Coordinates of C-alpha atoms in Angstrom, one line a residue:
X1 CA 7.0 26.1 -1.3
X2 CA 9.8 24.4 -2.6
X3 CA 10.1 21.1 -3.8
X4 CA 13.5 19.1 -3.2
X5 CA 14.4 15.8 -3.7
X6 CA 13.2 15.0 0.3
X7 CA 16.0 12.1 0.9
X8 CA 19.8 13.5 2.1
X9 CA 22.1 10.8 1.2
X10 CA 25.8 11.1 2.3
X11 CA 28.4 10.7 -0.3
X12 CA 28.8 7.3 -2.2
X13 CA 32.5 6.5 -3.4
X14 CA 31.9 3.3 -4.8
X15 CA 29.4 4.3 -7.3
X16 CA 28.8 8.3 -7.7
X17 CA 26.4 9.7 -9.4
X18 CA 23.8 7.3 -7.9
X19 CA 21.0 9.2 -6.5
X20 CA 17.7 7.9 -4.6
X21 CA 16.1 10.4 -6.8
X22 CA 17.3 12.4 -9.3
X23 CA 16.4 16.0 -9.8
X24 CA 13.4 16.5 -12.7
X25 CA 12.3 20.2 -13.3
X26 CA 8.4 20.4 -12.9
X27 CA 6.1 21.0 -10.6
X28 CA 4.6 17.7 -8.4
X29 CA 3.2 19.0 -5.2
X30 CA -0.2 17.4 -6.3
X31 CA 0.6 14.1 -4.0
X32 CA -0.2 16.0 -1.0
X33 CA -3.5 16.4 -1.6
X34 CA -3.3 12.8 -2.5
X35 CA -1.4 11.8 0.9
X36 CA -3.8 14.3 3.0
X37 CA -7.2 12.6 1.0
X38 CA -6.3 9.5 1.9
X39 CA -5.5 10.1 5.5
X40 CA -9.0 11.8 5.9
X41 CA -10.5 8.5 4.6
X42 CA -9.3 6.3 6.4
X43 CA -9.0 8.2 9.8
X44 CA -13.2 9.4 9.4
X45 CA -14.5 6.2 7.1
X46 CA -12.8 3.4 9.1
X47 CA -13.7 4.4 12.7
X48 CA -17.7 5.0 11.2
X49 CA -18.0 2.2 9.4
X50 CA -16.6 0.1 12.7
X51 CA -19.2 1.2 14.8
X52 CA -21.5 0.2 12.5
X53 CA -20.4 -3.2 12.1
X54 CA -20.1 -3.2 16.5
X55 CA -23.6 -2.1 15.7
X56 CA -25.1 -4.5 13.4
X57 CA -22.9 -7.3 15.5
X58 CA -25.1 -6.7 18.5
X59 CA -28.4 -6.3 16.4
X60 CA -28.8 -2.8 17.5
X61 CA -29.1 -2.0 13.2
X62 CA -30.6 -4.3 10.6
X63 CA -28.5 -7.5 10.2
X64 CA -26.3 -6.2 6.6
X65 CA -22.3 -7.1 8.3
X66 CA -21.6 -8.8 5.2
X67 CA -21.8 -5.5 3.6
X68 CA -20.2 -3.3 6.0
X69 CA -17.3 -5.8 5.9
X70 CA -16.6 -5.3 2.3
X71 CA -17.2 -1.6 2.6
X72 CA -14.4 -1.4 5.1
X73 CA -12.4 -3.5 3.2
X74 CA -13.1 -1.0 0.0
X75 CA -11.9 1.7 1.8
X76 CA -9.0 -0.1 3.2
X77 CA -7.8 -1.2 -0.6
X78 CA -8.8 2.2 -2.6
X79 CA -9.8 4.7 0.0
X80 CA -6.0 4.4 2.2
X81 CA -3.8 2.5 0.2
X82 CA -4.7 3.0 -4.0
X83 CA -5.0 6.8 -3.2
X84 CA -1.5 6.6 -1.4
X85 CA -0.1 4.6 -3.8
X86 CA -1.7 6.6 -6.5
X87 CA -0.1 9.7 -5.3
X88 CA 3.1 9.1 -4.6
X89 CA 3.7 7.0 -7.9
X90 CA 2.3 9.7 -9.7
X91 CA 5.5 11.8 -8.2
X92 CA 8.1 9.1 -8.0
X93 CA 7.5 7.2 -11.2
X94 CA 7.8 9.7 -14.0
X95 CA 11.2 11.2 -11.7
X96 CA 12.9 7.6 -11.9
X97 CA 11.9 7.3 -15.4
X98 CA 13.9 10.8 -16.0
X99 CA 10.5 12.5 -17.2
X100 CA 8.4 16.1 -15.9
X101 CA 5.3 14.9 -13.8
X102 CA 1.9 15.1 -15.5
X103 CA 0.0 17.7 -13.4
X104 CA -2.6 17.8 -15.5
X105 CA -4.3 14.9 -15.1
X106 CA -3.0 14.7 -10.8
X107 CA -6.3 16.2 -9.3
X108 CA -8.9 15.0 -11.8
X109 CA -7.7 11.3 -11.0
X110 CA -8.0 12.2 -7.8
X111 CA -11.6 13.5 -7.5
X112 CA -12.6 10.5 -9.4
X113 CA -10.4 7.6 -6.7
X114 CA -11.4 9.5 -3.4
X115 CA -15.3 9.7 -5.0
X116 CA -15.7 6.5 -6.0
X117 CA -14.3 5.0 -3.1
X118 CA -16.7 7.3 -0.7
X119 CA -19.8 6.3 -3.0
X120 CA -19.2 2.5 -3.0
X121 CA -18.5 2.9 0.9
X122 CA -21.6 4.4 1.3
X123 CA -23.8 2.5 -1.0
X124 CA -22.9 -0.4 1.0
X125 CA -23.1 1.2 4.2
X126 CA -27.0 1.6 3.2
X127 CA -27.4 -2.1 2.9
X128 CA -30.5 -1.4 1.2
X129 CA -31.6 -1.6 -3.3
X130 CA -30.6 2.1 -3.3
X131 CA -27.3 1.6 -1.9
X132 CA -26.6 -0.9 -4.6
X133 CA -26.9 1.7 -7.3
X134 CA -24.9 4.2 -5.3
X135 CA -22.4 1.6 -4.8
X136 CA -22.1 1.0 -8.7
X137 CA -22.1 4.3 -9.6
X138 CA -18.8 4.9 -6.9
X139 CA -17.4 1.7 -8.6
X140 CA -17.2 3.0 -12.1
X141 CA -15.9 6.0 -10.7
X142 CA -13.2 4.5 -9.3
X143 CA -12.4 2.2 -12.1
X144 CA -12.5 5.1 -14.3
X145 CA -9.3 6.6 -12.2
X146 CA -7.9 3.5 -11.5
X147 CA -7.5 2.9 -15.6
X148 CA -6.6 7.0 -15.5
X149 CA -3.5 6.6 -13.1
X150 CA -2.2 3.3 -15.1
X151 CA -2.3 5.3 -18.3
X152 CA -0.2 8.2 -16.9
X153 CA 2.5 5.6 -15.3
X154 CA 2.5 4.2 -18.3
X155 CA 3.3 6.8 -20.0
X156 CA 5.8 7.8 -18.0
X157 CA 8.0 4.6 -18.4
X158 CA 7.2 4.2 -22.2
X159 CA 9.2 7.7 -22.6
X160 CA 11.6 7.3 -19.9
X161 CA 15.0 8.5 -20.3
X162 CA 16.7 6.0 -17.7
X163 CA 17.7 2.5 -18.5
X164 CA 15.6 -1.1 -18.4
X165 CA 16.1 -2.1 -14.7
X166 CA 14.8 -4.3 -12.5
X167 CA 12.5 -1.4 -10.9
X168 CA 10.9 -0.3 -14.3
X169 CA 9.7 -4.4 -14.9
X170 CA 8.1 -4.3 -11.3
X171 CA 6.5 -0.9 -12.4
X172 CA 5.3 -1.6 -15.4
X173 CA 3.6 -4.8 -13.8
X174 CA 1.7 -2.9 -11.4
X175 CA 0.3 -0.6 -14.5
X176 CA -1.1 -3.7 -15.8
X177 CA -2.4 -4.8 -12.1
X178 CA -4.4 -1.5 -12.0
X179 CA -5.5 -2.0 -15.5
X180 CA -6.8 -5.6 -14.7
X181 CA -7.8 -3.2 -11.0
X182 CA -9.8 -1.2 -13.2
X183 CA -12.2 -4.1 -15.0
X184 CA -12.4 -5.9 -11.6
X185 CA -13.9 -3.0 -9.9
X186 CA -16.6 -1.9 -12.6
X187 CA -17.2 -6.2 -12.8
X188 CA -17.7 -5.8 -8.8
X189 CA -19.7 -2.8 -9.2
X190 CA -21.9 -4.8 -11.4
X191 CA -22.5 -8.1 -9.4
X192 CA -23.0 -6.0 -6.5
X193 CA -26.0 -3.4 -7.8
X194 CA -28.6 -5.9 -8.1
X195 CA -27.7 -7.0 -3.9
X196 CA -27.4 -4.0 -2.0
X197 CA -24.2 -3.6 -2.6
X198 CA -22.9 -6.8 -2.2
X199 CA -20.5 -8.4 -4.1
X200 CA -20.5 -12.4 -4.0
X201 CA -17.3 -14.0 -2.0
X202 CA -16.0 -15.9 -4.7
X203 CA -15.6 -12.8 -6.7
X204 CA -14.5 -10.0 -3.3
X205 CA -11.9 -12.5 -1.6
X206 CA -9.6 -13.7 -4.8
X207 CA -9.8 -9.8 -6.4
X208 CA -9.3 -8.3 -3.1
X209 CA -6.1 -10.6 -3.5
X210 CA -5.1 -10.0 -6.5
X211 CA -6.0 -6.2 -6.2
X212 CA -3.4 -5.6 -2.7
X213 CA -0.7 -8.0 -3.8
X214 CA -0.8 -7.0 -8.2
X215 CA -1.6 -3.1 -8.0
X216 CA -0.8 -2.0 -4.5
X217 CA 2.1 -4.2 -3.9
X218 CA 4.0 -4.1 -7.6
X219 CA 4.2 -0.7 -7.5
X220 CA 5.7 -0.9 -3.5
X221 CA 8.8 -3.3 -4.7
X222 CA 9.0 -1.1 -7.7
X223 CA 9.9 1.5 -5.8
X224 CA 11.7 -0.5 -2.7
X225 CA 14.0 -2.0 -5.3
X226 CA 15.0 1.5 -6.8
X227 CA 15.6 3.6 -4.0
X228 CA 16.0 1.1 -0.7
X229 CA 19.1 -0.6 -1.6
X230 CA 21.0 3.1 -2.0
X231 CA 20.2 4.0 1.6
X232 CA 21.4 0.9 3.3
X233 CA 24.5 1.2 1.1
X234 CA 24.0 -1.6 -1.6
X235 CA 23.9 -1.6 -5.2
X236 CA 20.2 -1.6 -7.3
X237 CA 19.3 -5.1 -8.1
X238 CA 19.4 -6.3 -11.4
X239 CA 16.9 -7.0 -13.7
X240 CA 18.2 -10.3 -13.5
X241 CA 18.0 -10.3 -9.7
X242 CA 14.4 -9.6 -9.6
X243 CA 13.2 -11.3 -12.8
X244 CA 12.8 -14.6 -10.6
X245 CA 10.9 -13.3 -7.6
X246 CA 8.8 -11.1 -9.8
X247 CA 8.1 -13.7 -11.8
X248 CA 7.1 -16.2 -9.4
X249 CA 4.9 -13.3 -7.4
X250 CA 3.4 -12.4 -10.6
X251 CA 2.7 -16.3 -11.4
X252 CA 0.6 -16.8 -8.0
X253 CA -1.5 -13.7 -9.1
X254 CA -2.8 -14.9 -12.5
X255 CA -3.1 -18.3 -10.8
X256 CA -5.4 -16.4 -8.2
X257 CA -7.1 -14.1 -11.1
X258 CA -7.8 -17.5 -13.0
X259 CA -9.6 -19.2 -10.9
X260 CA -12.1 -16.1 -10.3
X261 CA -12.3 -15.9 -14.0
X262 CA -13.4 -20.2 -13.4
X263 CA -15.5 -19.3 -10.6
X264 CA -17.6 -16.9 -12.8
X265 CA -17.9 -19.4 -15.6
X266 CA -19.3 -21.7 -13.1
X267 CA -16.6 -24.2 -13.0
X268 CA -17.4 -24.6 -9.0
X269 CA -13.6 -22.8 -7.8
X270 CA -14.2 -21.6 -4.2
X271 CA -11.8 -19.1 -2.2
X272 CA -10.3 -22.7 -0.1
X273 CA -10.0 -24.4 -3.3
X274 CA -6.1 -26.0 -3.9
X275 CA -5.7 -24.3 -7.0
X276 CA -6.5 -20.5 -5.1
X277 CA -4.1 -22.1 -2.7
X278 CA -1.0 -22.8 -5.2
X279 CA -1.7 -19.4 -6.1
X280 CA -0.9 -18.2 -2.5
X281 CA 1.9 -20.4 -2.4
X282 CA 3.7 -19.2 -5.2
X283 CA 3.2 -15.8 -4.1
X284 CA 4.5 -16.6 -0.7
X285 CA 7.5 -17.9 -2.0
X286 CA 7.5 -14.6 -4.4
X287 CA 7.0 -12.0 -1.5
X288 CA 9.5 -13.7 0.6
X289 CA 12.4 -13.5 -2.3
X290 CA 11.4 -9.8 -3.3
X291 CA 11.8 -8.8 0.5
X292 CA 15.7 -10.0 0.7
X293 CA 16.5 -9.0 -3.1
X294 CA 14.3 -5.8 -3.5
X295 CA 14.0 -4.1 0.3
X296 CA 16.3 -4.5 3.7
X297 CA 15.5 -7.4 6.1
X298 CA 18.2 -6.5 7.8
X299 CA 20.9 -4.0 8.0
X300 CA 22.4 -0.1 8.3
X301 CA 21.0 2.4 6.7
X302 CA 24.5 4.0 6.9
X303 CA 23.8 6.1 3.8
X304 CA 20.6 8.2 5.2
X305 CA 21.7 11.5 7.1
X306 CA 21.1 11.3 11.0
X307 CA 18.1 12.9 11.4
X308 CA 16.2 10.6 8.0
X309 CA 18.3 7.2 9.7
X310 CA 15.7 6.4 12.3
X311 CA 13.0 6.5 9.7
X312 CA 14.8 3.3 8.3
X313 CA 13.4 0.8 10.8
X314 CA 9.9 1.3 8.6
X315 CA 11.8 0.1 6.3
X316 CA 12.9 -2.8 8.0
X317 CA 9.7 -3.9 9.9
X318 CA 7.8 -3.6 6.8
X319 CA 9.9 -6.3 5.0
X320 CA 10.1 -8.4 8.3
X321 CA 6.7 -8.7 7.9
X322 CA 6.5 -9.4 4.5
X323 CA 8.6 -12.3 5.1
X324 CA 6.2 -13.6 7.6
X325 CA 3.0 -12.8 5.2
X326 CA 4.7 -15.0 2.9
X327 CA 5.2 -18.0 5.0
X328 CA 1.9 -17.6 6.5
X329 CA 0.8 -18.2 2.6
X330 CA 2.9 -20.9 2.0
X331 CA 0.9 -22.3 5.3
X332 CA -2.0 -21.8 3.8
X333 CA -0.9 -24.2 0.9
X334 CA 0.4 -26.7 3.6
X335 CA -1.5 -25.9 6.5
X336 CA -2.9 -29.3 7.9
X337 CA 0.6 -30.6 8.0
X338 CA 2.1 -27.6 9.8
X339 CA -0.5 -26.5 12.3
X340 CA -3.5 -29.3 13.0
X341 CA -6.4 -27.7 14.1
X342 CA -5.8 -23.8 12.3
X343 CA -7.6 -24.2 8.8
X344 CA -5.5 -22.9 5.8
X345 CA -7.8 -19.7 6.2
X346 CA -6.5 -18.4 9.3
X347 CA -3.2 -18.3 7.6
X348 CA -4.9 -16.4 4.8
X349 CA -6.3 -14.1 6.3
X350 CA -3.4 -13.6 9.0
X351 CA -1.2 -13.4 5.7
X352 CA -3.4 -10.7 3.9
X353 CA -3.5 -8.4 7.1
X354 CA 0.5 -9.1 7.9
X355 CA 0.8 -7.4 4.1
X356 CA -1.6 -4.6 4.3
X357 CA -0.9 -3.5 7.3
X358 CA 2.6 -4.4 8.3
X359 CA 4.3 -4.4 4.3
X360 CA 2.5 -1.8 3.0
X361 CA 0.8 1.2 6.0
X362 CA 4.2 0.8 7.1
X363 CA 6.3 1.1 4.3
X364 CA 3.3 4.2 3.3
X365 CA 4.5 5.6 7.0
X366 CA 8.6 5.4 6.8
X367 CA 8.6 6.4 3.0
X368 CA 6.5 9.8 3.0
X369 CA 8.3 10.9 5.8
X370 CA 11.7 10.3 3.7
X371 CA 10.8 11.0 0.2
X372 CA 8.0 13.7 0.4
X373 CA 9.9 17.6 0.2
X374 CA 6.8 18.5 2.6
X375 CA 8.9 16.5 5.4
X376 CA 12.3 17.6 4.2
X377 CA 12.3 20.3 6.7
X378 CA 11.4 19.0 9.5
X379 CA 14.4 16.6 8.7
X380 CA 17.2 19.1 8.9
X381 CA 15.9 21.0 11.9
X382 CA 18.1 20.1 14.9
X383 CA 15.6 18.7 17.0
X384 CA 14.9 15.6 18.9
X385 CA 12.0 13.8 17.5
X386 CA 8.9 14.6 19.7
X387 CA 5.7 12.3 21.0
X388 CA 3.9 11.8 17.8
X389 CA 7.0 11.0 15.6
X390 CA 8.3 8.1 18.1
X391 CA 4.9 6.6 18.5
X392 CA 4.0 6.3 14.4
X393 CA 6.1 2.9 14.6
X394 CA 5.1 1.3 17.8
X395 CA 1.4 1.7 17.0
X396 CA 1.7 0.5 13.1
X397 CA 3.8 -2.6 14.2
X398 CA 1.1 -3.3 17.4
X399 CA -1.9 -3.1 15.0
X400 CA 0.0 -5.6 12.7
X401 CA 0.5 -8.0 15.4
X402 CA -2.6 -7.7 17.1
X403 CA -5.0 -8.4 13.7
X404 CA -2.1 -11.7 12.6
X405 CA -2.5 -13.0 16.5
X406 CA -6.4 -12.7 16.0
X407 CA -6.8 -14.5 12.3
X408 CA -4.6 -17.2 14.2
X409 CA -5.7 -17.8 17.2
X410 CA -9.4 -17.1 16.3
X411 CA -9.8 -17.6 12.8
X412 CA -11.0 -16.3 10.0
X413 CA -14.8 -16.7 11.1
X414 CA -14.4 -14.7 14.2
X415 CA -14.7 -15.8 17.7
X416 CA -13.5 -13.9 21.0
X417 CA -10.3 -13.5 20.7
X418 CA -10.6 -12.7 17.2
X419 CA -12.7 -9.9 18.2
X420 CA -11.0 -8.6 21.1
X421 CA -7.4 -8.8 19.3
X422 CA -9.1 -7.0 15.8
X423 CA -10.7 -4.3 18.0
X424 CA -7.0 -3.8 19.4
X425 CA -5.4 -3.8 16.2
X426 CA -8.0 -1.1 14.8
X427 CA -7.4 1.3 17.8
X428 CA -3.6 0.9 17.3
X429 CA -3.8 1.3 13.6
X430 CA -5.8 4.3 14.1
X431 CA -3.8 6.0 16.5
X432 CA -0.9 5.2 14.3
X433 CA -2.0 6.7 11.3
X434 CA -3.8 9.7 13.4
X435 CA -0.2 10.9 14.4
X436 CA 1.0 10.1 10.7
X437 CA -1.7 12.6 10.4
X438 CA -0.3 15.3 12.8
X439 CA 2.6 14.8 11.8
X440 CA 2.0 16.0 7.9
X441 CA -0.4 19.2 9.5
X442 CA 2.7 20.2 11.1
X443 CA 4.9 20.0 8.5
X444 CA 2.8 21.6 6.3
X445 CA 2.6 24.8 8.7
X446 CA 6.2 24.5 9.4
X447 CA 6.8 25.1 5.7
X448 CA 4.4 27.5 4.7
X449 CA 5.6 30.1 7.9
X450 CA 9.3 29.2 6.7
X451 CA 9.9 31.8 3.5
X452 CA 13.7 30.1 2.9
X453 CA 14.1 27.5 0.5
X454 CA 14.6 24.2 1.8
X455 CA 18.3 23.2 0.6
X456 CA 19.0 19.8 -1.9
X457 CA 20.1 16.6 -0.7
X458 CA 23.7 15.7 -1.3
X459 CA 23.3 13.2 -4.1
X460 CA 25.1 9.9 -3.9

């Protein structure tokens, strides 16, 4: 099969040459298999390891929720989104940076993410001693990839042939966000062996943190800042443009990654403490300046072809809500002064799920359906979109909504609406992400009973 550049840009007179991604010889089909593991995961993990916590909720299994709740939350962070990322950066990084994929070392990395994140799953699934070991034994798996995939990206910008920009900062941050990834996850492993799996809460809460916002999320506005402007018609951002927000961002995290390093010496830092709460402040204010100078709050995205232009409003949504994560953690900083009654972790948690569900499953949505070739055909087939293309959106954005209006109006610790409104936003998500599913089936088959070459973009 062929592999194009997947994005059709129309013509740009006021600065040609400008491509959302330029042409690199070399093979780096790999991220399906990255895209397709990760869809498996989560579509088979999360629904079982949600009826067992419905289970263990209504006593029907032995009482081990706290568990089953972090094992969700593993696959969530490694199992969905790190193999995602993982994949596509993999294919996108080394191509901005002007330099041949590293094929080599695709599927290797991803044996070792998608096994450790089963193991640790299922160690903690167990709930039992044994489970513990089987959960540590997934963890250094995974931390073995995790430090794998920063190593190749790294690699990747150290040679690269374009120019320092504002992109290649952000991406070189989230290598050293999977490297610090990496040490938190065998450190997790660790705590948790000895306690069925279990990792303590004032380690899981500020590395799950600094682990969606520092690896997953550097590497998103990495590549929002490179290739988002060119299709709604704008200039790149400078590194000068970006050096503030990223910055700040980056700030809050080591803030965050501070106070778990206190927390471990036994300096009494707890996950509501104010300094955990500057943190989230700062990277608030950080998320909220990197969605207006990095993505498209608003706009056209008059540069896409037709038939790539609806795709846009991923796009859009995604950084909507990324605005509305970050004043959620600026809440959390100010909370009893904005909303009496809501404790600052309502806003927290309503923040955290805003980003990983509305920033980055959507951005994961609209972007593979633009920039992987296997969608490229589908793309410049005249046809109207059918069921399962229009509903991928609607679902994504419902399951955002419905899991931010829970942490809010139930909080954090649960209740009945929380549960009602998180039950909703799981069904949503899943449905969401099951057509997402269909979706990449069927272009896969389209392409493989297609023998014609799929043709190039028109570059900008």
């Amino acid at each position: 099969m062929s592999d194009p550049v997947a994005v059709e840009l129309l013509p740009a007179k006021s600065w040609p040459g400008q491509s959302a991604l330029p042409p690199v010889a070399g093979d780096d089909s790999t991220y399906v298999w990255y895209v397709a593991t990760a869809l498996m995961v989560e579509l088979v993990g999360g629904p079982a390891i949600g009826v067992l916590m419905y289970l263990a909720r209504s006593g029907l299994l032995p009482s081990h929720l706290p568990e089953l709740v972090q094992a969700h939350g593993s696959l969530q962070l490694l199992g969905w989104a790190g193999l995602f990322v993982a994949g596509m950066a993999q294919r996108l990084v080394p191509r901005l940076a002007g330099r041949p994929p590293v094929r080599t070392a695709a599927l290797p990395l991803l044996v070792l993410l998608a096994g450790g994140a089963v193991l640790r799953a299922v160690g903690q699934a167990v709930g039992t001693a044994p489970g513990g070991t089987v959960a540590l034994a997934g963890s250094l798996l995974s931390a073995a990839g995790i430090i794998g995939v920063a190593v190749v990206l790294a690699a990747s910008l150290r040679k690269r042939h374009s120019p320092m920009a504002g992109w290649v900062v952000l991406a070189w941050s989230g290598c050293a966000w999977w490297g610090v990834w990496a040490i938190l996850e065998a450190w997790g492993g660790v705590l948790g062996a000895s306690n069925a799996g279990l990792v303590p809460a004032w380690f899981d809460e500020p590395a799950v943190l600094v682990v969606t916002l520092g690896g997953i999320g550097s590497f998103i506005w990495a590549i929002q800042s490179r290739m988002v402007p060119i299709f709604f018609g704008r200039k790149q951002p400078t590194l000068g443009a970006l050096a503030g927000p990223a910055v700040i961002y980056n700030l809050g995290l080591l803030v965050i990654l501070v106070t778990l390093v206190m927390a471990a010496a036994g300096r009494g830092v707890g996950p509501d403490g104010s300094i955990v709460s500057a943190g989230l402040g700062l990277v608030g204010v950080g998320v909220i300046w990197l969605a207006a100078a990095a993505g498209a709050v608003t706009g056209a995205p008059h540069r896409l072809r037709a038939a790539s232009r609806p795709l846009a409003r991923f796009v859009v949504s995604a950084d909507r809500w990324a605005v509305v994560a970050g004043v959620m953690w600026i809440a959390a900083l100010t909370g009893p002064l904005i909303y009496q009654g809501a404790p600052r972790r309502n806003f927290a948690d309503a923040a955290l799920h805003a980003y990983g569900t509305g920033v980055i499953t959507m951005l994961i949505a609209g972007m593979v359906q633009m920039v992987a070739p296997v969608f490229a055909r589908a793309r410049i087939e005249a046809r109207p979109p059918g069921l399962m293309e229009r509903s991928v959106w609607p679902l994504l954005w419902g399951a955002t909504a419905a899991r931010v209006a829970g942490a809010l109006a139930g909080g954090y610790a649960g209740g009945h609406a929380f549960t009602v409104l998180a039950a909703l936003s799981g069904v949503l998500g899943w449905a969401g992400l099951a057509a997402l599913a269909g979706l990449l089936v069927a272009a896969w088959r389209r392409n493989l009973r297609t023998d014609a070459p799929v043709p190039g973009p028109t570059s900008g």
